[in-house]
Amino acid sequence: MAGLLDKRLWIVSGKGGVGKSTVAAALALRSARAGKRTLVCEVNTQERVSRFLERPEAGPEIRLLEENLWAVNVRPQEAMREYGLMVLRFETLYKTVFENRLSRQFLRFIPSLQELVLLGKIMFHLQEKLPDGRWRFDTIVMDAPATGHAISFLSVPQVLIQTVPPGPMAREAQKMRDLLVDPSVTAAVLVALPEEMPVNEALELHAALRDKVSLRTHAAVLNQSFPERFTGADLEALQGHPELLAVAQAHHDRATQAVLAGTKLERNLHAPVYPVPRLFTPEFGRKAIEQVMEHLEPLVTGAK
Amino acid sequence: MSTPLAPALAGKRVLICVGSGGVGKTTAAAALALRASADGRSSLVCTIDPAKRLANSLGLTALGNAETRVPATALEPLGIQPRAPLYAMMLDMKQTWDELIARVASPEQRERILSNRFYQSLSTALAGSQEYISMEKLWELRRSSNYELIVLDTPPTAHALDFLDAPNRVLDFLDNDAAKFLLTPALKAGKLGMSLFNRGGYVMRGLAKFTGTEMLQELSNFLLAISSLNEGFRERARGVRQLLEDPNTGFVLVTSPHPERMDEAIHFHKMLKQHRMEVVSLVVNRVHPMPTPSLWEDAATLTPSRRAKVEETLREQQVMAEQDHAGIAQLQAACPGVPIVQVPRFAMDVHDISALWRTGRYLVGDESHG
């Protein structure tokens, strides 16, 4: 099993609220510590990664968080401007074309243009080189949107190739698609919780990425798993303490649920599942992220 | 001690459950409608993408905007006789859009619009279009049906703003006088105005660099087709707006005790206030209960190895309960004067009718948490 360190673009997604940003932050930190120049991208959202790592917000400009680790919050307005300038080459021209009301109406309506420029910016940085010919970033970790949005976001290149007449947009889309579907470059990591809906969404996401984007699931992370603690004998012995039995039974049920969820994911995704236990830290900051990182070690290095 | 949701269930005609994805909005919406029907008001819950088991527990199998009565057999486990009928439906976004176009467009316009690929993107991909269409459906239902109460679940929004902005955004978008003004002469001549002296032409050529001329031409055709529907859309949007501001409409803001979800809820609350919409109550779902002192005392009597396991579990519960408690205090401070109703985390996910009923009991204050 190849580790994530062999790939350059790590896409993290899953249902809302399962801890995608936590996993993305942990993976990015680990990549940076492996000596890889790493960029973690959040997509048009309230920034979380920088906060988890207890660093100032990155904002829409790429900003160094610590050694080998940069972050950016990719937002449509800035991404559109960068892309527009690339195409039109002149600031005044850009302003005339893009900053009047009429154009804005048009642009807003061009299907998937917003997603195209957001994804385009990320893909641009994936191919960016330093003057000495090395990649500007060895690893890019994409903290992708949640399930439904992730599917439409990542299928944009494919959709455009099929619907847009040949031209600049279609060419861009083709380039992006080639990188996304290349398993030597891109790996999708799906995050779930040991509950029915998040697991089902991970399966749905897996099928959609496979069918619509030709993107294979590299691995799943089962976040907030409860480890097994109470044996059958323990529960038996607690019969005389109904209230404590309820506490133990609830824990036991959640641990069982985690095992079942892991099995269901493994069977349906045909990919390894890495459990991350639920952490009981009052503050969710850098320390917590480092703990998560330790649990994800085999996913990153590919070690058994 | 009843919560503000009790009088709302008795008096409001529309309740809208809003909040981020994954906080249990659908469950809250279904629990409220169930309770209202039990108490004697005919109710409809309009859900978006419910969990399969939840849909099954309501006897919902048909997709596509069909309102179905929840059968008596589904309610049997409750051992109560609801005093009024309960209906449920699953909203199908695409179909609702198609129906809307059918309503406001003439037959020949309709075909032109439905087959245009830009329409496909409007009905599925335009940011805010889901939110817009769910509001639109609500207005249609409220106008044309006799339910005493309609409870609406809303799409999981990435951004709270989308939800309230959506009608304006879609309208603003359709209201393209500028486009008509600039495009019509050129389009009538069969090509985009390419004169250097025509500012519109200059802009269009810049845009064409971006998109290709063909696409721009097709888009223009679509905009012209749809702009003729403007009046119909606008009138409906005014209706939607009025419905949202109506004193018989209330919002229920659902959140979970996660700090991130709380931040989103606070932001949401601010937006609703700015839009002069009434927040009946905040609902914090899946709150972890604090272990009672008697549990600790009881644990101390166990054999050492079991005691260690139980105490570790209690400590974990305590951390979670403290986190939730701190989060709720912050939420209260950020939304002064808004009542907060807490629903505890049940041992299992809420997917069956009994758990829905129990959730409802907490929502109206028959039982309370903390």
XYZ file of C-alpha atoms in Angstrom:
674
model
C 0.000 0.000 0.000
C 1.548 3.304 -1.087
C 1.490 6.077 1.493
C 0.157 9.552 0.861
C 3.712 10.857 0.787
C 4.034 9.293 -2.680
C 1.253 11.575 -4.006
C 1.218 15.335 -4.517
C -2.451 16.288 -4.197
C -4.342 15.027 -1.149
C -8.079 15.705 -1.308
C -9.930 15.449 2.002
C -13.740 15.344 1.999
C -16.782 13.835 3.742
C -20.042 14.886 5.331
C -20.223 18.267 7.047
C -19.162 18.128 10.689
C -17.076 14.940 10.545
C -13.754 16.685 11.102
C -12.443 17.179 7.565
C -10.424 20.232 8.554
C -8.954 18.409 11.540
C -7.768 15.596 9.292
C -6.525 18.033 6.630
C -4.565 19.998 9.245
C -3.017 16.821 10.684
C -2.048 15.484 7.251
C -0.562 18.815 6.171
C 1.466 19.097 9.365
C 2.810 15.574 8.865
C 3.744 16.285 5.250
C 5.620 19.416 6.314
C 7.482 17.442 8.960
C 8.521 14.934 6.331
C 10.429 17.832 4.789
C 7.957 18.421 1.972
C 6.972 21.967 1.073
C 3.268 21.761 1.812
C 0.339 24.032 0.983
C -2.968 23.458 2.718
C -5.933 24.943 0.840
C -9.306 25.649 2.323
C -12.027 26.435 -0.162
C -14.094 29.567 0.386
C -15.012 28.893 3.972
C -14.369 30.082 7.487
C -10.730 29.216 8.030
C -10.069 26.433 10.483
C -6.690 24.903 9.726
C -4.676 27.952 10.765
C -6.698 28.210 13.961
C -6.202 24.534 14.806
C -2.458 24.999 14.427
C -2.668 28.117 16.602
C -1.368 30.430 13.894
C -2.784 33.677 12.532
C -5.345 33.408 9.734
C -3.893 32.942 6.282
C -6.633 34.652 4.288
C -6.736 34.685 0.488
C -2.959 35.130 0.086
C -0.604 32.175 0.535
C 0.984 32.569 3.930
C 3.738 30.651 5.717
C 2.417 29.065 8.919
C 5.633 27.362 9.972
C 8.605 25.567 8.455
C 7.565 23.936 5.151
C 3.891 24.669 5.764
C 1.838 27.307 3.946
C -1.915 27.918 4.033
C -4.428 29.766 1.895
C -8.186 30.233 1.918
C -9.104 30.107 -1.763
C -11.915 32.591 -2.373
C -13.809 33.218 -5.611
C -13.216 36.927 -5.937
C -9.439 36.762 -5.651
C -9.216 33.558 -7.666
C -11.304 35.114 -10.421
C -9.057 38.137 -10.481
C -5.889 36.057 -10.715
C -7.366 33.985 -13.481
C -8.767 37.004 -15.304
C -5.389 38.707 -15.209
C -3.753 35.580 -16.530
C -6.104 35.518 -19.494
C -6.319 39.245 -20.196
C -2.845 40.272 -19.016
C -3.780 43.901 -18.271
C -5.200 45.283 -15.073
C -7.243 47.983 -16.849
C -8.656 45.490 -19.254
C -9.518 43.189 -16.368
C -11.282 45.995 -14.564
C -13.258 47.059 -17.595
C -14.356 43.560 -18.372
C -14.885 42.094 -14.957
C -15.927 44.941 -12.816
C -19.062 46.133 -14.444
C -22.525 45.051 -13.495
C -23.321 43.435 -16.782
C -20.266 41.203 -16.802
C -20.866 40.214 -13.244
C -24.280 38.966 -14.194
C -22.834 36.978 -17.015
C -19.997 35.576 -15.010
C -22.222 34.505 -12.196
C -24.243 32.589 -14.632
C -21.598 30.786 -16.540
C -22.051 27.309 -15.227
C -19.395 26.316 -12.762
C -17.127 29.244 -13.553
C -16.721 29.969 -9.865
C -15.736 26.384 -9.115
C -13.466 26.393 -12.135
C -11.444 29.355 -10.923
C -11.277 28.010 -7.355
C -10.116 24.605 -8.490
C -7.977 26.260 -11.149
C -6.042 28.224 -8.555
C -5.307 25.068 -6.561
C -4.242 23.182 -9.676
C -2.104 26.111 -10.753
C -0.141 25.923 -7.504
C 0.211 22.183 -7.983
C 2.121 22.822 -11.215
C 4.006 25.903 -10.109
C 7.801 25.631 -10.187
C 10.628 27.421 -8.412
C 13.346 29.111 -10.492
C 15.569 26.047 -9.936
C 12.960 23.782 -11.497
C 11.695 22.114 -8.320
C 7.982 22.192 -7.454
C 7.037 25.259 -5.479
C 4.922 22.895 -3.359
C 5.668 19.176 -3.077
C 2.336 18.446 -1.431
C -1.006 20.219 -1.664
C -3.654 19.260 0.873
C -7.139 20.294 -0.198
C -9.649 20.656 2.588
C -12.479 20.102 0.107
C -16.102 21.132 0.606
C -18.632 18.666 2.065
C -20.087 15.774 0.062
C -22.566 17.355 -2.333
C -20.477 20.435 -2.930
C -17.322 18.354 -3.247
C -18.882 16.246 -5.975
C -19.963 19.264 -8.001
C -16.667 21.031 -7.267
C -14.447 18.172 -8.378
C -16.625 17.228 -11.375
C -16.388 20.719 -12.817
C -13.556 19.888 -15.238
C -15.384 16.798 -16.513
C -18.690 18.658 -16.872
C -17.059 21.514 -18.742
C -15.264 19.171 -21.129
C -18.645 17.700 -21.988
C -20.670 20.906 -22.253
C -18.493 23.850 -23.171
C -17.581 24.504 -26.781
C -13.841 24.276 -27.492
C -12.058 27.343 -26.183
C -10.015 28.666 -23.278
C -12.312 27.296 -20.568
C -12.425 23.858 -22.120
C -8.620 23.751 -22.397
C -8.170 24.669 -18.737
C -10.696 22.040 -17.754
C -8.903 19.325 -19.689
C -5.591 20.123 -17.975
C -7.183 19.965 -14.542
C -8.994 16.756 -15.247
C -5.792 15.037 -16.340
C -4.176 15.841 -12.989
C -7.214 14.868 -10.930
C -7.569 11.417 -12.468
C -3.868 10.580 -12.334
C -3.486 8.183 -9.391
C 0.237 8.879 -9.197
C -0.571 12.550 -8.434
C -3.918 12.631 -6.632
C -5.337 10.740 -3.646
C -8.810 11.146 -2.153
C -9.180 10.650 1.586
C -12.783 10.337 2.801
C -13.603 11.197 6.390
C -16.552 9.693 8.280
C -17.847 9.275 11.802
C -19.077 5.938 13.144
C -22.720 6.892 12.534
C -25.175 5.959 9.840
C -25.402 9.197 7.858
C -21.688 10.081 7.709
C -20.834 6.510 6.644
C -23.522 6.531 3.952
C -22.327 9.880 2.692
C -18.780 8.578 2.457
C -20.029 5.679 0.329
C -22.055 8.038 -1.840
C -19.071 10.340 -2.238
C -16.845 7.394 -3.122
C -19.241 6.237 -5.866
C -19.720 9.743 -7.257
C -15.990 10.486 -7.354
C -15.376 7.172 -9.061
C -18.161 7.580 -11.647
C -18.142 11.315 -12.298
C -14.531 12.288 -11.706
C -12.721 8.968 -12.224
C -11.067 9.606 -8.885
C -10.305 6.548 -6.793
C -10.634 6.573 -3.012
C -7.193 6.136 -1.511
C -8.321 5.607 2.087
C -10.972 6.490 4.638
C -10.532 7.996 8.088
C -13.047 6.988 10.732
C -12.933 9.950 13.075
C -14.104 10.022 16.695
C -14.112 6.257 17.038
C -14.743 4.878 20.489
C -12.263 2.107 21.306
C -13.653 -1.092 22.840
C -13.557 -0.904 26.625
C -16.317 -2.922 28.295
C -16.419 -6.686 27.817
C -19.560 -8.797 28.045
C -18.413 -9.832 31.513
C -18.171 -6.179 32.573
C -21.733 -5.499 31.478
C -22.873 -8.658 33.242
C -21.195 -7.532 36.476
C -22.869 -4.120 36.310
C -26.394 -5.586 36.312
C -26.826 -4.477 39.934
C -25.961 -0.846 39.050
C -28.578 0.153 36.479
C -27.334 3.726 36.018
C -23.701 2.697 35.551
C -24.829 -0.127 33.303
C -26.475 2.465 31.060
C -23.196 4.418 30.916
C -21.182 1.290 30.103
C -23.787 0.029 27.655
C -23.795 3.362 25.782
C -20.005 3.240 25.492
C -20.129 -0.378 24.420
C -22.760 0.430 21.788
C -20.705 3.276 20.391
C -17.601 1.079 20.241
C -19.607 -1.596 18.450
C -20.932 1.019 16.058
C -17.352 2.068 15.273
C -16.386 -1.517 14.426
C -19.436 -1.938 12.208
C -18.854 1.394 10.490
C -15.218 0.463 9.817
C -16.244 -2.865 8.320
C -18.934 -1.283 6.164
C -16.484 1.306 4.836
C -13.768 -1.261 4.133
C -16.133 -3.569 2.267
C -17.650 -0.878 0.115
C -14.659 1.343 -0.573
C -12.130 -1.422 -1.125
C -9.684 0.876 0.615
C -8.058 0.817 4.047
C -9.828 2.554 6.941
C -7.833 4.390 9.605
C -9.622 4.939 12.922
C -8.901 8.082 14.937
C -10.203 7.876 18.498
C -12.446 10.578 19.927
C -10.186 12.956 21.868
C -11.207 14.295 25.238
C -9.245 17.499 25.381
C -10.967 20.619 26.667
C -9.276 22.767 23.998
C -9.076 21.611 20.420
C -5.788 23.079 19.218
C -2.330 22.128 18.117
C -1.900 19.383 20.702
C -5.051 17.658 19.522
C -3.990 17.948 15.887
C -0.649 16.349 16.749
C -2.462 13.453 18.418
C -4.622 12.954 15.349
C -1.454 13.090 13.255
C 0.073 10.191 15.200
C -2.982 8.051 14.506
C -2.716 8.829 10.799
C 0.970 7.884 10.571
C 0.356 4.634 8.629
C -1.885 6.476 6.159
C 0.848 9.018 5.437
C 3.843 6.675 5.242
C 2.092 3.574 3.935
C 3.659 1.509 6.730
C 1.527 -1.371 7.907
C -41.938 24.442 32.113
C -42.924 24.855 28.478
C -40.573 26.350 25.889
C -41.442 29.063 23.316
C -41.848 26.244 20.806
C -45.096 25.155 22.493
C -47.032 28.362 21.673
C -45.345 28.454 18.243
C -46.691 24.969 17.458
C -50.119 26.104 18.593
C -50.187 29.433 16.746
C -47.748 29.747 13.834
C -48.663 28.720 10.327
C -45.086 28.265 9.113
C -41.958 27.151 10.973
C -38.624 27.061 9.158
C -35.769 25.019 10.593
C -32.426 26.523 9.638
C -28.840 25.717 10.561
C -25.665 24.123 9.199
C -25.584 20.662 7.718
C -25.460 17.690 10.047
C -26.960 19.253 13.172
C -30.264 17.400 13.081
C -32.477 19.943 11.305
C -34.547 17.312 9.552
C -35.162 15.481 12.806
C -36.193 18.690 14.548
C -38.571 19.576 11.711
C -40.201 16.129 11.751
C -40.439 16.104 15.556
C -42.181 19.500 15.565
C -44.721 18.530 12.919
C -45.419 15.236 14.675
C -46.070 17.020 17.929
C -48.329 19.645 16.335
C -50.481 16.958 14.733
C -50.686 15.045 18.010
C -51.893 18.235 19.680
C -54.602 18.734 17.089
C -53.277 20.827 14.178
C -53.013 19.275 10.740
C -49.341 19.529 9.801
C -47.003 18.982 6.906
C -43.262 18.463 7.244
C -41.341 19.207 4.081
C -37.933 17.513 4.249
C -34.803 17.697 2.183
C -32.790 14.546 1.779
C -33.803 12.812 5.020
C -31.967 9.764 6.343
C -33.472 6.659 4.831
C -34.602 5.239 8.137
C -36.181 8.518 9.170
C -38.078 8.640 5.881
C -39.152 5.034 6.368
C -40.299 5.712 9.909
C -42.634 8.391 8.514
C -43.844 6.035 5.803
C -42.160 8.243 3.197
C -41.086 6.295 0.166
C -42.171 8.434 -2.771
C -39.729 11.065 -3.898
C -40.658 14.057 -5.964
C -42.811 16.513 -4.122
C -45.694 14.188 -3.300
C -47.338 15.023 0.003
C -48.204 11.752 1.685
C -50.176 11.200 4.819
C -48.146 9.476 7.539
C -50.064 6.223 8.049
C -51.603 5.289 11.389
C -49.422 2.176 11.429
C -46.298 4.341 11.484
C -47.606 6.161 14.566
C -48.707 3.009 16.410
C -45.535 2.567 18.494
C -46.326 5.877 20.214
C -49.487 4.530 21.778
C -51.214 7.871 21.222
C -53.944 8.925 18.841
C -52.866 12.125 17.054
C -55.822 14.518 17.045
C -55.057 15.774 13.518
C -53.450 14.258 10.428
C -49.701 14.453 9.788
C -48.322 14.718 6.252
C -44.752 14.493 5.032
C -42.951 15.067 1.761
C -39.464 15.050 0.292
C -38.569 18.050 -1.803
C -37.143 17.350 -5.231
C -35.170 20.429 -6.265
C -34.998 19.851 -9.996
C -38.664 19.023 -10.301
C -39.651 22.076 -8.298
C -37.658 24.290 -10.651
C -39.289 22.702 -13.674
C -42.721 23.240 -12.165
C -41.890 26.850 -11.465
C -40.824 27.483 -15.058
C -43.994 25.755 -16.222
C -46.005 28.157 -14.096
C -44.438 31.411 -15.209
C -43.581 30.697 -18.855
C -45.715 30.310 -21.955
C -45.591 26.829 -23.532
C -43.144 27.731 -26.314
C -40.879 29.638 -23.912
C -40.993 26.692 -21.555
C -39.499 24.277 -24.064
C -36.793 26.740 -25.017
C -35.820 27.236 -21.410
C -36.026 23.665 -20.155
C -33.806 22.389 -22.948
C -31.152 25.092 -22.584
C -28.037 23.844 -20.821
C -27.720 27.059 -18.886
C -31.077 26.346 -17.359
C -29.662 23.074 -16.099
C -26.991 24.990 -14.275
C -29.473 27.505 -12.897
C -31.650 24.763 -11.469
C -28.823 22.715 -10.014
C -25.600 24.622 -9.675
C -26.236 28.335 -9.251
C -25.260 29.218 -5.716
C -28.377 29.762 -3.679
C -30.737 28.185 -6.187
C -31.594 25.324 -3.830
C -32.413 27.734 -1.057
C -34.447 29.845 -3.415
C -36.484 26.964 -4.695
C -37.215 25.583 -1.233
C -38.622 28.985 -0.223
C -40.569 29.124 -3.453
C -42.068 25.691 -2.732
C -42.981 26.764 0.768
C -44.842 29.788 -0.565
C -46.673 27.618 -3.107
C -47.656 25.120 -0.411
C -48.782 27.827 1.960
C -50.929 29.444 -0.735
C -52.541 26.345 -2.078
C -53.019 24.020 0.881
C -54.993 23.956 4.101
C -52.481 22.556 6.568
C -52.682 24.496 9.772
C -48.917 24.251 10.132
C -46.133 23.702 7.613
C -42.679 22.887 8.964
C -39.855 23.297 6.474
C -36.449 21.698 6.637
C -33.843 23.647 4.650
C -30.842 22.687 2.504
C -27.552 22.353 4.346
C -25.934 25.659 3.517
C -22.238 26.188 3.372
C -22.836 29.826 4.157
C -25.635 31.163 6.244
C -25.933 34.122 3.927
C -26.943 31.938 1.011
C -30.203 31.170 2.590
C -31.547 34.684 3.032
C -29.741 36.115 0.095
C -30.833 33.454 -2.329
C -34.159 34.940 -3.409
C -32.496 38.299 -3.961
C -29.591 36.733 -5.753
C -31.700 34.730 -8.131
C -33.960 37.706 -8.757
C -31.122 40.102 -9.192
C -29.769 37.659 -11.642
C -32.947 37.395 -13.639
C -33.438 41.102 -13.570
C -31.018 41.785 -16.338
C -32.223 44.990 -17.926
C -28.622 45.902 -18.509
C -28.082 42.700 -20.407
C -31.170 43.274 -22.480
C -30.186 46.836 -23.205
C -26.705 45.899 -24.299
C -27.428 42.654 -26.013
C -30.701 43.069 -27.778
C -29.521 45.135 -30.738
C -26.499 42.911 -31.238
C -28.463 39.737 -30.865
C -31.128 40.882 -33.255
C -28.347 41.453 -35.766
C -27.236 37.900 -35.077
C -23.849 38.671 -33.596
C -22.452 40.319 -30.529
C -21.794 44.021 -30.882
C -18.199 44.167 -31.931
C -17.924 47.865 -32.528
C -14.997 49.424 -30.746
C -17.106 52.453 -29.903
C -19.669 50.359 -28.158
C -18.578 49.795 -24.621
C -20.753 46.744 -24.379
C -19.022 45.214 -27.346
C -15.646 45.839 -25.805
C -16.654 44.138 -22.603
C -18.210 41.261 -24.457
C -15.054 40.648 -26.413
C -13.068 40.582 -23.209
C -15.492 38.076 -21.789
C -15.391 36.020 -24.951
C -11.638 35.610 -24.435
C -12.619 33.900 -21.292
C -15.500 31.762 -22.346
C -15.376 31.527 -26.112
C -17.858 33.439 -28.300
C -20.178 30.523 -28.847
C -20.883 30.078 -25.193
C -21.529 33.759 -24.704
C -23.970 33.730 -27.593
C -25.847 30.787 -26.152
C -25.922 32.348 -22.738
C -27.299 35.563 -24.190
C -30.093 33.636 -25.858
C -30.976 32.061 -22.574
C -30.924 35.322 -20.665
C -33.237 36.872 -23.181
C -35.605 33.923 -22.939
C -35.697 33.996 -19.189
C -35.797 37.754 -18.769
C -39.309 37.772 -20.187
C -40.352 35.804 -17.103
C -39.088 38.488 -14.838
C -42.426 39.854 -13.787
C -43.716 36.454 -12.778
C -40.593 35.719 -10.784
C -40.576 39.071 -9.143
C -44.144 38.860 -8.018
C -43.523 35.448 -6.497
C -40.354 36.605 -4.796
C -42.279 39.433 -3.193
C -44.738 36.826 -1.952
C -41.918 34.721 -0.510
C -40.431 37.728 1.216
C -43.771 38.673 2.745
C -44.286 35.135 3.949
C -40.891 35.116 5.670
C -41.658 38.388 7.449
C -45.197 37.399 8.343
C -45.939 37.327 12.088
C -47.329 33.805 11.621
C -43.956 32.603 10.364
C -41.160 31.678 12.748
C -37.614 30.410 12.414
C -36.153 27.652 14.527
C -32.380 27.841 14.528
C -30.895 24.385 15.039
C -27.291 23.812 16.035
C -25.101 21.222 17.695
C -22.815 22.062 20.617
C -19.678 22.013 18.438
C -17.835 25.339 18.618
C -17.828 25.572 14.823
C -21.539 24.883 14.479
C -22.167 27.395 17.256
C -20.227 30.086 15.395
C -22.360 29.405 12.371
C -25.524 29.601 14.468
C -24.491 32.956 15.909
C -23.854 34.272 12.426
C -27.189 32.913 11.252
C -29.002 34.529 14.106
C -27.472 37.886 13.261
C -28.565 37.525 9.642
C -32.138 36.613 10.567
C -32.342 39.581 12.893
C -31.039 41.902 10.179
C -33.695 40.586 7.850
C -36.404 41.246 10.443
C -37.291 37.590 10.756
C -38.449 36.104 14.000
C -36.301 33.485 15.672
C -38.715 31.563 17.882
C -35.977 29.577 19.539
C -32.472 28.231 19.279
C -32.318 24.460 19.529
C -29.075 22.841 20.633
C -29.151 19.210 19.645
C -27.259 16.213 21.029
C -26.087 17.833 24.253
C -24.041 15.493 26.465
C -25.497 15.131 29.956
C -23.239 15.762 32.959
C -22.662 12.603 35.052
C -24.397 13.027 38.423
C -22.503 12.751 41.746
C -24.445 9.567 42.541
C -22.840 7.910 39.522
C -19.373 8.648 40.873
C -20.341 7.345 44.297
C -21.750 4.206 42.781
C -18.620 3.713 40.660
C -16.423 3.854 43.763
C -18.027 0.629 44.998
C -16.898 -1.435 42.002
C -13.923 -3.795 41.755
C -10.712 -1.907 40.816
C -10.492 -2.850 37.144
C -14.167 -2.128 36.465
C -14.041 0.982 38.547
C -11.161 2.284 36.418
C -13.068 1.644 33.197
C -16.282 3.220 34.472
C -14.511 6.238 35.932
C -12.610 6.824 32.738
C -15.909 6.783 30.864
C -17.482 9.194 33.352
C -14.482 11.513 33.022
C -14.856 11.518 29.260
C -18.559 12.285 29.605
C -17.718 15.085 31.964
C -15.299 16.658 29.469
C -17.940 16.475 26.753
C -20.649 17.862 29.024
C -18.378 20.736 30.110
C -17.494 21.543 26.508
C -21.158 21.603 25.567
C -22.043 23.694 28.578
C -19.366 26.288 27.807
C -20.476 26.413 24.186
C -24.104 26.969 25.140
C -23.129 29.762 27.544
C -21.249 31.471 24.700
C -24.216 31.012 22.416
C -26.537 32.585 24.963
C -24.175 35.526 25.426
C -24.000 36.080 21.672
C -27.775 35.894 21.168
C -29.137 37.761 24.184
C -32.845 37.353 24.823
C -33.259 34.363 22.493
C -34.521 31.273 24.280
C -32.345 28.168 23.979
C -33.886 24.706 24.077
C -31.554 21.779 24.698
C -32.122 18.252 23.446
C -29.831 15.631 24.996
C -27.819 13.157 22.978
C -29.755 9.914 22.936
C -27.891 6.620 23.130
C -28.792 5.905 19.510
C -29.377 8.109 16.466
C -32.899 9.462 16.152
C -34.441 7.547 13.294
C -37.583 5.951 14.586
C -40.909 7.437 15.477
C -40.475 6.931 19.244
C -37.196 8.848 19.248
C -38.848 11.594 17.185
C -41.594 11.793 19.751
C -39.062 12.004 22.554
C -37.217 14.784 20.745
C -40.528 16.610 20.465
C -41.105 16.310 24.201
C -37.812 18.100 24.849
C -38.572 20.716 22.183
C -41.839 21.803 23.795
C -40.538 21.422 27.345
C -42.358 18.331 28.657
C -38.892 17.144 29.568
C -35.847 19.270 30.020
C -32.119 18.830 29.890
C -29.670 20.280 32.414
